[in-house]
XYZ file of C-alpha atoms in Angstrom:
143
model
C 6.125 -10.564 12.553
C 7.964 -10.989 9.328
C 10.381 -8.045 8.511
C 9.302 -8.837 4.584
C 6.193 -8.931 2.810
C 6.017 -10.570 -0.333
C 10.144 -9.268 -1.104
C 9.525 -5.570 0.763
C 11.225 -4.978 3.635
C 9.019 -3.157 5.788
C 9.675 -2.770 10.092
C 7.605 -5.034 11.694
C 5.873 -3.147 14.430
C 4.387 -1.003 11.637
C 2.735 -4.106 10.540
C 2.164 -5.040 13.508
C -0.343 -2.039 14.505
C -2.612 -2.237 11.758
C -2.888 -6.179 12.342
C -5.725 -8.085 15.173
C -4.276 -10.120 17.672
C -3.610 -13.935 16.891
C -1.357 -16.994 16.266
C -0.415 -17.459 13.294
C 0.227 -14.868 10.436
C 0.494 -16.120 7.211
C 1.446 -13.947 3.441
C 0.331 -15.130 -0.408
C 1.284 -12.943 -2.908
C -0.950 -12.678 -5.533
C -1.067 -11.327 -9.552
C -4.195 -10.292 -10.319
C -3.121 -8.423 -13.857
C -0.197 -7.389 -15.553
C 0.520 -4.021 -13.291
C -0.496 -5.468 -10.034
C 1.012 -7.277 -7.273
C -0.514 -8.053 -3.749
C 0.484 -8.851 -0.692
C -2.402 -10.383 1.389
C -1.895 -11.335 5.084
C -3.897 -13.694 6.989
C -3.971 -13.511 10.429
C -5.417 -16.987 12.432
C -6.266 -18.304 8.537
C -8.572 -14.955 8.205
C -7.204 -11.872 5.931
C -6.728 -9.198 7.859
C -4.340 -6.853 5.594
C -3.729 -6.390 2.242
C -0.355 -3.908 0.591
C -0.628 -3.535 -2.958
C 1.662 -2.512 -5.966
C -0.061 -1.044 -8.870
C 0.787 0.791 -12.088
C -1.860 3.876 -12.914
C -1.586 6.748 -16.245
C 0.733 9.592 -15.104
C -1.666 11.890 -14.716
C -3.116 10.178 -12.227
C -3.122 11.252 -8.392
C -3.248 9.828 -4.795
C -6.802 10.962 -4.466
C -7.688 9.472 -8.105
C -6.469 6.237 -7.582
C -7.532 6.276 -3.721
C -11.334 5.978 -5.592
C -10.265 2.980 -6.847
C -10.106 1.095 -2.918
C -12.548 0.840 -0.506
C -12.467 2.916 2.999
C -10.420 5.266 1.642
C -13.549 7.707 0.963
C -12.635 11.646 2.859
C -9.265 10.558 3.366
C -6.534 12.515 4.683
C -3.922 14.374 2.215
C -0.157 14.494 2.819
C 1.132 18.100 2.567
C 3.165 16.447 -0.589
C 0.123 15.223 -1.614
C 1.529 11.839 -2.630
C -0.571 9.851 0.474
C -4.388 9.807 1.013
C -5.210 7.673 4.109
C -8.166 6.551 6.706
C -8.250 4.403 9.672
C -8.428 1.479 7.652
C -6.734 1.944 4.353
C -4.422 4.352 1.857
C -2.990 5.203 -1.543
C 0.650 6.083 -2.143
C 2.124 7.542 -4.906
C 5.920 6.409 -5.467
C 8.458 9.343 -6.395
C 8.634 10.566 -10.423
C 12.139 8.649 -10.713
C 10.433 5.120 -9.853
C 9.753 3.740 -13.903
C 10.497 0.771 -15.552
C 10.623 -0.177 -19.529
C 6.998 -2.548 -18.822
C 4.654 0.517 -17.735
C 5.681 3.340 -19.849
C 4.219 6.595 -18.877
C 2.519 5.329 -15.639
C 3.499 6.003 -12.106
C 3.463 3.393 -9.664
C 1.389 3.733 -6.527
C 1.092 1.376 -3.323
C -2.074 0.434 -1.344
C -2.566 -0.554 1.993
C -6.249 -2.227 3.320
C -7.792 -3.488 6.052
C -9.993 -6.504 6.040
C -12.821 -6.283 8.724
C -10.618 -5.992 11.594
C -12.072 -3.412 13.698
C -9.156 -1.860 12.986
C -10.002 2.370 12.805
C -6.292 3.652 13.530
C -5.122 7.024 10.735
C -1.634 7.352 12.180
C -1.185 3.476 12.049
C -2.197 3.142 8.588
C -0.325 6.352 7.339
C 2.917 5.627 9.088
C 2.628 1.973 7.671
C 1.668 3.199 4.416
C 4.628 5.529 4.033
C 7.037 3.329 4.765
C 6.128 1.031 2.695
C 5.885 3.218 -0.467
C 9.345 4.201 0.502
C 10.592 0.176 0.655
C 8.969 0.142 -2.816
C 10.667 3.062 -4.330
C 13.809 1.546 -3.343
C 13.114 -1.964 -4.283
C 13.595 -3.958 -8.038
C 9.657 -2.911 -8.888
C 11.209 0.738 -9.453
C 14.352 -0.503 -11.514
């Protein structure tokens, strides 16, 4: 298990929970438009996760953009309401502070997904997805 994905540090055995068993893990980073970056891993040549950067209008919210990813439907809310999450996938929203000159008036939120694993596990995927909002916030894509 790496201890970065695609440049965020995130602990491994979070990672590790949310992946299926194999023997070789393998991570492409990929651009699909200007506000987006994803981290796709591949686990025995087969994706099995994918954590996502993206940049959304400040009014936006968790639950807003959570519409925007699959299995993420009747998701649970954080108390801060800043995290929706499922068994299989969910929306962060970084903290007000995280901006940058590129995305002016947007807020930056991160994504977490399963691919098909038979993976079903909430606390997995919200502990995961936490942490790695909070590696983002402190990372250069919030500088």
């Amino acid at each position: 298990m790496p201890s970065s994905l695609c440049g965020i540090t995130v602990e491994p055995a979070l990672v590790k929970a949310v992946l299926p068993g194999g023997d070789s893990l393998t991570t492409a980073t990929v651009k699909p438009n200007g506000g987006t970056v994803r981290c796709n891993l591949s686990v025995d040549g087969k994706e099995a996760l994918s954590l996502a950067q993206a940049w959304w209008g400040d009014r936006d919210s968790a639950t807003g953009v959570a519409q925007a990813y699959a299995h993420t439907d009747n998701g649970t809310l954080s108390e801060d309401e800043r995290f929706v999450y499922t068994g299989r996938a969910g929306v962060g929203q970084t903290i007000s502070s995280c901006e940058v000159a590129e995305h002016p008036e947007q807020d930056l939120y991160t994504a977490v997904e399963t691919r098909d694993t038979g993976i079903d596990d909430p606390e997995a995927i919200q502990k995961l997805l936490t942490a790695y909002t909070k590696a983002v916030e402190g990372s250069p894509a919030c500088r």
